[in-house]
């Protein structure tokens, strides 16, 4: 009896010992508020990995820039200060113009086209990230981008001199080409920027307008459907390579689910966000013909500027995307 008990105890301590040594905790910094669908989706992904590994790998999300600010998240993951994190891809244009492909105005303006553009860009995106010590896990879009204003806007000329909140170099360029005055401001600082008069207008999704209660500061949202930028979730490559194959498989599976769920959620909420902006007193309008034409001209300028900067990679992703479009048109 005594011998058996002793053996049972040592077996138990062997197992608990193993679990204690193997258990790993990953911090997952997120830039956007906990209630936003990107953050909720990341939390579901984190829980799925934690559950499927039996707690051997626990992923803990830190929304609202609470662990690292949005501008710091990618570097934190590259250097291993955080093992995994989420970042708006198109904000990284200063590192490589290729990151801006999903923020080109009027190139991919629907969820279907945004998905095709993602598929077309994924191999290059993955290899750029690989060289930066990062592994791409999944990417999820923001709903189509529209224009928030205090006053009605008929044409780009009406935006002249307006203080414009930008979230990357591309939105800064849109503002410059409209004659607006751009300032780059993180999503978390939007309410304050509008409340203090630092910003009067911006281009963003209904999602961010809803999260930041833009109806308190603006009256109109023009449903321009200019582009659908994406957030990506990346892991530190060294950390990734240190995982066993089974754990990597679990993460890859959970990431594929999170990607599908995230795209579905963005699509589903896109209309809902507009309804919420309207319910809170905003006027939701399609852009008038002049405004649309002006923005399209700006988009064409920006696309040719980008093609210059992005070189062969840029040219080939646009060609690949266009050939996918043609493919869809075939009977
Ligand atoms: N919301 C983010 C990026 C794109 C979007 O829809 C923002 O405004 O910062």
GROMACS .gro file of C-alpha atoms and ligand atoms in nm:
model
  340
    1UNK     CA    1   0.000   0.000   0.000
    2UNK     CA    2   0.263   0.244   0.118
    3UNK     CA    3   0.476   0.170  -0.183
    4UNK     CA    4   0.186   0.223  -0.423
    5UNK     CA    5   0.094   0.555  -0.264
    6UNK     CA    6   0.451   0.669  -0.286
    7UNK     CA    7   0.465   0.579  -0.654
    8UNK     CA    8   0.135   0.748  -0.725
    9UNK     CA    9   0.263   1.062  -0.555
   10UNK     CA   10   0.585   1.069  -0.749
   11UNK     CA   11   0.396   1.018  -1.075
   12UNK     CA   12   0.165   1.304  -0.982
   13UNK     CA   13   0.452   1.533  -0.893
   14UNK     CA   14   0.629   1.437  -1.213
   15UNK     CA   15   0.327   1.549  -1.413
   16UNK     CA   16   0.262   1.868  -1.218
   17UNK     CA   17   0.634   1.940  -1.240
   18UNK     CA   18   0.627   1.896  -1.618
   19UNK     CA   19   0.321   2.119  -1.655
   20UNK     CA   20   0.477   2.388  -1.437
   21UNK     CA   21   0.796   2.391  -1.643
   22UNK     CA   22   0.615   2.380  -1.980
   23UNK     CA   23   0.350   2.641  -1.897
   24UNK     CA   24   0.417   2.962  -2.081
   25UNK     CA   25   0.241   3.296  -2.077
   26UNK     CA   26   0.230   3.525  -2.378
   27UNK     CA   27   0.135   3.891  -2.358
   28UNK     CA   28  -0.071   4.012  -2.651
   29UNK     CA   29  -0.083   4.393  -2.670
   30UNK     CA   30  -0.375   4.538  -2.870
   31UNK     CA   31  -0.421   4.903  -2.962
   32UNK     CA   32  -0.798   4.933  -2.976
   33UNK     CA   33  -1.063   4.932  -2.705
   34UNK     CA   34  -1.163   4.604  -2.539
   35UNK     CA   35  -1.519   4.631  -2.675
   36UNK     CA   36  -1.409   4.668  -3.039
   37UNK     CA   37  -1.461   4.355  -3.250
   38UNK     CA   38  -1.088   4.331  -3.332
   39UNK     CA   39  -1.007   4.311  -2.961
   40UNK     CA   40  -1.294   4.072  -2.886
   41UNK     CA   41  -1.182   3.850  -3.171
   42UNK     CA   42  -0.824   3.851  -3.039
   43UNK     CA   43  -0.953   3.760  -2.692
   44UNK     CA   44  -1.145   3.464  -2.839
   45UNK     CA   45  -0.832   3.357  -3.027
   46UNK     CA   46  -0.625   3.384  -2.707
   47UNK     CA   47  -0.881   3.182  -2.509
   48UNK     CA   48  -0.896   2.915  -2.781
   49UNK     CA   49  -0.518   2.867  -2.772
   50UNK     CA   50  -0.514   2.862  -2.392
   51UNK     CA   51  -0.794   2.604  -2.384
   52UNK     CA   52  -0.660   2.383  -2.664
   53UNK     CA   53  -0.314   2.366  -2.506
   54UNK     CA   54  -0.469   2.279  -2.170
   55UNK     CA   55  -0.320   2.599  -2.030
   56UNK     CA   56   0.034   2.506  -2.130
   57UNK     CA   57   0.036   2.820  -2.341
   58UNK     CA   58  -0.171   3.100  -2.197
   59UNK     CA   59  -0.223   3.408  -2.414
   60UNK     CA   60  -0.331   3.720  -2.227
   61UNK     CA   61  -0.465   4.016  -2.427
   62UNK     CA   62  -0.398   4.376  -2.322
   63UNK     CA   63  -0.642   4.603  -2.516
   64UNK     CA   64  -0.655   4.984  -2.542
   65UNK     CA   65  -0.280   5.020  -2.573
   66UNK     CA   66  -0.252   4.938  -2.201
   67UNK     CA   67   0.072   4.738  -2.235
   68UNK     CA   68   0.221   4.907  -2.542
   69UNK     CA   69   0.081   5.198  -2.744
   70UNK     CA   70  -0.022   5.115  -3.101
   71UNK     CA   71   0.295   5.272  -3.241
   72UNK     CA   72   0.510   5.056  -3.009
   73UNK     CA   73   0.341   4.717  -3.049
   74UNK     CA   74   0.524   4.592  -3.357
   75UNK     CA   75   0.868   4.678  -3.223
   76UNK     CA   76   0.778   4.516  -2.890
   77UNK     CA   77   0.697   4.190  -3.070
   78UNK     CA   78   1.006   4.213  -3.294
   79UNK     CA   79   1.231   4.251  -2.991
   80UNK     CA   80   1.048   3.990  -2.784
   81UNK     CA   81   0.923   4.233  -2.518
   82UNK     CA   82   0.583   4.094  -2.614
   83UNK     CA   83   0.549   3.752  -2.774
   84UNK     CA   84   0.248   3.839  -2.993
   85UNK     CA   85   0.058   4.155  -3.082
   86UNK     CA   86  -0.179   4.333  -3.319
   87UNK     CA   87  -0.101   4.629  -3.545
   88UNK     CA   88  -0.266   4.833  -3.820
   89UNK     CA   89  -0.062   4.723  -4.123
   90UNK     CA   90  -0.087   5.046  -4.323
   91UNK     CA   91   0.066   5.249  -4.039
   92UNK     CA   92   0.401   5.083  -4.119
   93UNK     CA   93   0.458   5.255  -4.453
   94UNK     CA   94   0.775   5.425  -4.329
   95UNK     CA   95   0.932   5.078  -4.292
   96UNK     CA   96   0.817   4.946  -4.627
   97UNK     CA   97   0.562   5.103  -4.866
   98UNK     CA   98   0.423   4.756  -4.933
   99UNK     CA   99   0.249   4.771  -4.594
  100UNK     CA  100   0.029   5.050  -4.735
  101UNK     CA  101  -0.131   4.849  -5.014
  102UNK     CA  102  -0.461   4.806  -4.828
  103UNK     CA  103  -0.490   5.181  -4.768
  104UNK     CA  104  -0.479   5.282  -5.135
  105UNK     CA  105  -0.798   5.478  -5.204
  106UNK     CA  106  -1.043   5.308  -5.442
  107UNK     CA  107  -0.832   5.003  -5.524
  108UNK     CA  108  -1.025   4.752  -5.311
  109UNK     CA  109  -1.346   4.900  -5.172
  110UNK     CA  110  -1.564   4.599  -5.082
  111UNK     CA  111  -1.507   4.309  -4.845
  112UNK     CA  112  -1.472   4.073  -5.145
  113UNK     CA  113  -1.208   4.289  -5.311
  114UNK     CA  114  -1.031   4.347  -4.981
  115UNK     CA  115  -1.007   3.970  -4.936
  116UNK     CA  116  -0.864   3.929  -5.286
  117UNK     CA  117  -0.612   4.204  -5.223
  118UNK     CA  118  -0.516   4.032  -4.899
  119UNK     CA  119  -0.469   3.700  -5.081
  120UNK     CA  120  -0.265   3.873  -5.351
  121UNK     CA  121  -0.045   4.051  -5.098
  122UNK     CA  122  -0.004   3.774  -4.840
  123UNK     CA  123   0.313   3.605  -4.979
  124UNK     CA  124   0.507   3.934  -4.997
  125UNK     CA  125   0.365   4.055  -4.666
  126UNK     CA  126   0.467   3.729  -4.499
  127UNK     CA  127   0.819   3.745  -4.640
  128UNK     CA  128   0.872   4.111  -4.541
  129UNK     CA  129   0.757   4.028  -4.189
  130UNK     CA  130   0.977   3.718  -4.181
  131UNK     CA  131   1.282   3.936  -4.251
  132UNK     CA  132   1.170   4.153  -3.959
  133UNK     CA  133   1.171   3.858  -3.720
  134UNK     CA  134   0.791   3.822  -3.730
  135UNK     CA  135   0.543   3.548  -3.822
  136UNK     CA  136   0.207   3.657  -3.964
  137UNK     CA  137  -0.083   3.474  -3.797
  138UNK     CA  138  -0.394   3.647  -3.926
  139UNK     CA  139  -0.536   3.977  -4.051
  140UNK     CA  140  -0.883   4.129  -4.015
  141UNK     CA  141  -1.021   4.438  -4.195
  142UNK     CA  142  -1.184   4.752  -4.066
  143UNK     CA  143  -1.515   4.832  -4.240
  144UNK     CA  144  -1.499   5.064  -4.544
  145UNK     CA  145  -1.359   5.408  -4.471
  146UNK     CA  146  -1.578   5.718  -4.482
  147UNK     CA  147  -1.545   6.091  -4.416
  148UNK     CA  148  -1.654   6.247  -4.084
  149UNK     CA  149  -1.725   6.620  -4.099
  150UNK     CA  150  -1.894   6.893  -3.898
  151UNK     CA  151  -2.032   7.068  -4.206
  152UNK     CA  152  -2.182   6.932  -4.527
  153UNK     CA  153  -1.914   6.866  -4.789
  154UNK     CA  154  -1.986   6.889  -5.161
  155UNK     CA  155  -1.633   6.870  -5.296
  156UNK     CA  156  -1.272   6.834  -5.182
  157UNK     CA  157  -1.251   7.216  -5.189
  158UNK     CA  158  -1.490   7.223  -4.891
  159UNK     CA  159  -1.222   7.041  -4.690
  160UNK     CA  160  -0.967   7.320  -4.742
  161UNK     CA  161  -0.819   7.440  -4.413
  162UNK     CA  162  -1.011   7.181  -4.209
  163UNK     CA  163  -0.811   7.022  -3.925
  164UNK     CA  164  -0.794   6.659  -4.017
  165UNK     CA  165  -0.712   6.362  -3.796
  166UNK     CA  166  -0.493   6.112  -3.983
  167UNK     CA  167  -0.397   5.761  -3.868
  168UNK     CA  168  -0.108   5.692  -4.107
  169UNK     CA  169   0.092   5.849  -4.389
  170UNK     CA  170  -0.177   5.762  -4.644
  171UNK     CA  171  -0.456   5.946  -4.462
  172UNK     CA  172  -0.212   6.232  -4.410
  173UNK     CA  173  -0.161   6.243  -4.788
  174UNK     CA  174  -0.538   6.238  -4.856
  175UNK     CA  175  -0.569   6.541  -4.628
  176UNK     CA  176  -0.282   6.724  -4.800
  177UNK     CA  177  -0.435   6.663  -5.142
  178UNK     CA  178  -0.771   6.796  -5.019
  179UNK     CA  179  -0.597   7.106  -4.877
  180UNK     CA  180  -0.685   7.003  -4.520
  181UNK     CA  181  -0.446   7.030  -4.226
  182UNK     CA  182  -0.348   6.679  -4.114
  183UNK     CA  183  -0.234   6.569  -3.768
  184UNK     CA  184  -0.161   6.207  -3.691
  185UNK     CA  185  -0.358   6.097  -3.385
  186UNK     CA  186  -0.400   5.747  -3.241
  187UNK     CA  187  -0.750   5.602  -3.217
  188UNK     CA  188  -0.740   5.622  -2.837
  189UNK     CA  189  -0.680   5.999  -2.849
  190UNK     CA  190  -0.956   6.083  -3.098
  191UNK     CA  191  -1.221   6.202  -2.853
  192UNK     CA  192  -0.979   6.437  -2.683
  193UNK     CA  193  -0.847   6.569  -3.015
  194UNK     CA  194  -1.198   6.653  -3.136
  195UNK     CA  195  -1.306   6.790  -2.796
  196UNK     CA  196  -1.012   7.029  -2.786
  197UNK     CA  197  -1.042   7.138  -3.149
  198UNK     CA  198  -0.716   6.975  -3.258
  199UNK     CA  199  -0.923   6.775  -3.509
  200UNK     CA  200  -1.248   6.858  -3.689
  201UNK     CA  201  -1.266   6.580  -3.946
  202UNK     CA  202  -1.125   6.237  -4.026
  203UNK     CA  203  -1.152   5.943  -4.259
  204UNK     CA  204  -1.220   5.619  -4.074
  205UNK     CA  205  -1.471   5.339  -4.043
  206UNK     CA  206  -1.810   5.352  -3.875
  207UNK     CA  207  -1.647   5.125  -3.620
  208UNK     CA  208  -1.399   5.380  -3.489
  209UNK     CA  209  -1.659   5.658  -3.509
  210UNK     CA  210  -1.888   5.446  -3.296
  211UNK     CA  211  -1.615   5.353  -3.045
  212UNK     CA  212  -1.513   5.718  -3.010
  213UNK     CA  213  -1.870   5.865  -3.014
  214UNK     CA  214  -1.794   6.089  -3.312
  215UNK     CA  215  -2.156   6.215  -3.301
  216UNK     CA  216  -2.044   6.432  -3.009
  217UNK     CA  217  -1.811   6.621  -3.245
  218UNK     CA  218  -1.924   6.574  -3.607
  219UNK     CA  219  -2.259   6.569  -3.788
  220UNK     CA  220  -2.195   6.393  -4.118
  221UNK     CA  221  -2.045   6.064  -4.226
  222UNK     CA  222  -1.997   6.030  -4.599
  223UNK     CA  223  -1.998   5.663  -4.688
  224UNK     CA  224  -1.712   5.694  -4.933
  225UNK     CA  225  -1.604   5.328  -4.919
  226UNK     CA  226  -1.253   5.438  -4.999
  227UNK     CA  227  -1.058   5.133  -4.873
  228UNK     CA  228  -1.060   4.865  -4.600
  229UNK     CA  229  -0.737   4.874  -4.399
  230UNK     CA  230  -0.645   4.568  -4.194
  231UNK     CA  231  -0.502   4.488  -3.854
  232UNK     CA  232  -0.259   4.198  -3.842
  233UNK     CA  233  -0.157   3.969  -3.559
  234UNK     CA  234   0.211   3.875  -3.555
  235UNK     CA  235   0.431   3.657  -3.335
  236UNK     CA  236   0.800   3.692  -3.255
  237UNK     CA  237   0.983   3.449  -3.483
  238UNK     CA  238   1.223   3.318  -3.219
  239UNK     CA  239   0.934   3.250  -2.983
  240UNK     CA  240   0.747   3.078  -3.266
  241UNK     CA  241   1.043   2.861  -3.361
  242UNK     CA  242   1.080   2.757  -2.997
  243UNK     CA  243   0.733   2.599  -2.994
  244UNK     CA  244   0.672   2.230  -3.054
  245UNK     CA  245   0.487   2.130  -3.366
  246UNK     CA  246   0.165   2.047  -3.186
  247UNK     CA  247   0.142   2.390  -3.022
  248UNK     CA  248   0.218   2.562  -3.352
  249UNK     CA  249  -0.061   2.361  -3.511
  250UNK     CA  250  -0.304   2.470  -3.240
  251UNK     CA  251  -0.211   2.836  -3.289
  252UNK     CA  252  -0.232   2.815  -3.667
  253UNK     CA  253  -0.575   2.655  -3.642
  254UNK     CA  254  -0.702   2.914  -3.394
  255UNK     CA  255  -0.558   3.192  -3.615
  256UNK     CA  256  -0.742   3.060  -3.923
  257UNK     CA  257  -1.066   3.057  -3.722
  258UNK     CA  258  -1.000   3.409  -3.589
  259UNK     CA  259  -0.936   3.534  -3.941
  260UNK     CA  260  -1.261   3.393  -4.077
  261UNK     CA  261  -1.459   3.505  -3.771
  262UNK     CA  262  -1.301   3.852  -3.783
  263UNK     CA  263  -1.387   3.907  -4.150
  264UNK     CA  264  -1.742   3.784  -4.089
  265UNK     CA  265  -1.781   4.014  -3.787
  266UNK     CA  266  -1.649   4.318  -3.975
  267UNK     CA  267  -1.897   4.254  -4.255
  268UNK     CA  268  -2.185   4.194  -4.016
  269UNK     CA  269  -2.113   4.506  -3.808
  270UNK     CA  270  -2.048   4.737  -4.102
  271UNK     CA  271  -2.419   4.825  -4.147
  272UNK     CA  272  -2.484   4.817  -3.773
  273UNK     CA  273  -2.222   5.084  -3.709
  274UNK     CA  274  -2.387   5.313  -3.963
  275UNK     CA  275  -2.721   5.261  -3.793
  276UNK     CA  276  -2.565   5.352  -3.459
  277UNK     CA  277  -2.411   5.671  -3.598
  278UNK     CA  278  -2.752   5.765  -3.740
  279UNK     CA  279  -2.936   5.670  -3.419
  280UNK     CA  280  -2.706   5.908  -3.236
  281UNK     CA  281  -2.799   6.197  -3.463
  282UNK     CA  282  -2.546   6.182  -3.745
  283UNK     CA  283  -2.646   6.215  -4.109
  284UNK     CA  284  -2.516   5.925  -4.316
  285UNK     CA  285  -2.486   6.004  -4.684
  286UNK     CA  286  -2.323   5.867  -4.995
  287UNK     CA  287  -2.067   6.116  -5.128
  288UNK     CA  288  -2.208   6.348  -5.394
  289UNK     CA  289  -2.075   6.317  -5.750
  290UNK     CA  290  -1.822   6.600  -5.718
  291UNK     CA  291  -1.684   6.481  -5.387
  292UNK     CA  292  -1.661   6.128  -5.519
  293UNK     CA  293  -1.484   6.239  -5.837
  294UNK     CA  294  -1.243   6.459  -5.637
  295UNK     CA  295  -1.158   6.173  -5.402
  296UNK     CA  296  -1.112   5.937  -5.694
  297UNK     CA  297  -0.866   6.180  -5.851
  298UNK     CA  298  -0.680   6.196  -5.520
  299UNK     CA  299  -0.684   5.816  -5.506
  300UNK     CA  300  -0.537   5.790  -5.857
  301UNK     CA  301  -0.258   6.033  -5.764
  302UNK     CA  302  -0.183   5.836  -5.448
  303UNK     CA  303  -0.181   5.504  -5.631
  304UNK     CA  304   0.070   5.628  -5.887
  305UNK     CA  305   0.284   5.780  -5.609
  306UNK     CA  306   0.269   5.451  -5.423
  307UNK     CA  307   0.358   5.246  -5.731
  308UNK     CA  308   0.670   5.462  -5.764
  309UNK     CA  309   0.766   5.400  -5.403
  310UNK     CA  310   0.669   5.033  -5.382
  311UNK     CA  311   0.865   4.926  -5.691
  312UNK     CA  312   0.841   4.574  -5.830
  313UNK     CA  313   0.656   4.429  -5.529
  314UNK     CA  314   0.393   4.701  -5.556
  315UNK     CA  315   0.348   4.657  -5.928
  316UNK     CA  316   0.314   4.281  -5.907
  317UNK     CA  317   0.060   4.283  -5.621
  318UNK     CA  318  -0.165   4.525  -5.810
  319UNK     CA  319  -0.133   4.315  -6.127
  320UNK     CA  320  -0.211   3.997  -5.936
  321UNK     CA  321  -0.512   4.162  -5.769
  322UNK     CA  322  -0.642   4.291  -6.104
  323UNK     CA  323  -0.610   3.948  -6.262
  324UNK     CA  324  -0.813   3.805  -5.973
  325UNK     CA  325  -1.081   4.066  -6.043
  326UNK     CA  326  -1.092   3.965  -6.409
  327UNK     CA  327  -1.123   3.602  -6.303
  328UNK     CA  328  -1.435   3.685  -6.101
  329UNK     CA  329  -1.595   3.858  -6.396
  330UNK     CA  330  -1.577   3.548  -6.616
  331UNK     CA  331  -1.908   3.370  -6.664
  332LIG     N1  332  -1.010   5.264  -3.755
  332LIG     C1  333  -0.873   5.287  -3.720
  332LIG     C2  334  -0.797   5.253  -3.843
  332LIG     C3  335  -0.894   5.231  -3.950
  332LIG     C4  336  -1.026   5.236  -3.884
  332LIG     O1  337  -1.133   5.213  -3.938
  332LIG     C5  338  -0.850   5.429  -3.682
  332LIG     O2  339  -0.929   5.516  -3.717
  332LIG     O3  340  -0.748   5.456  -3.619
   0.00000   0.00000   0.00000
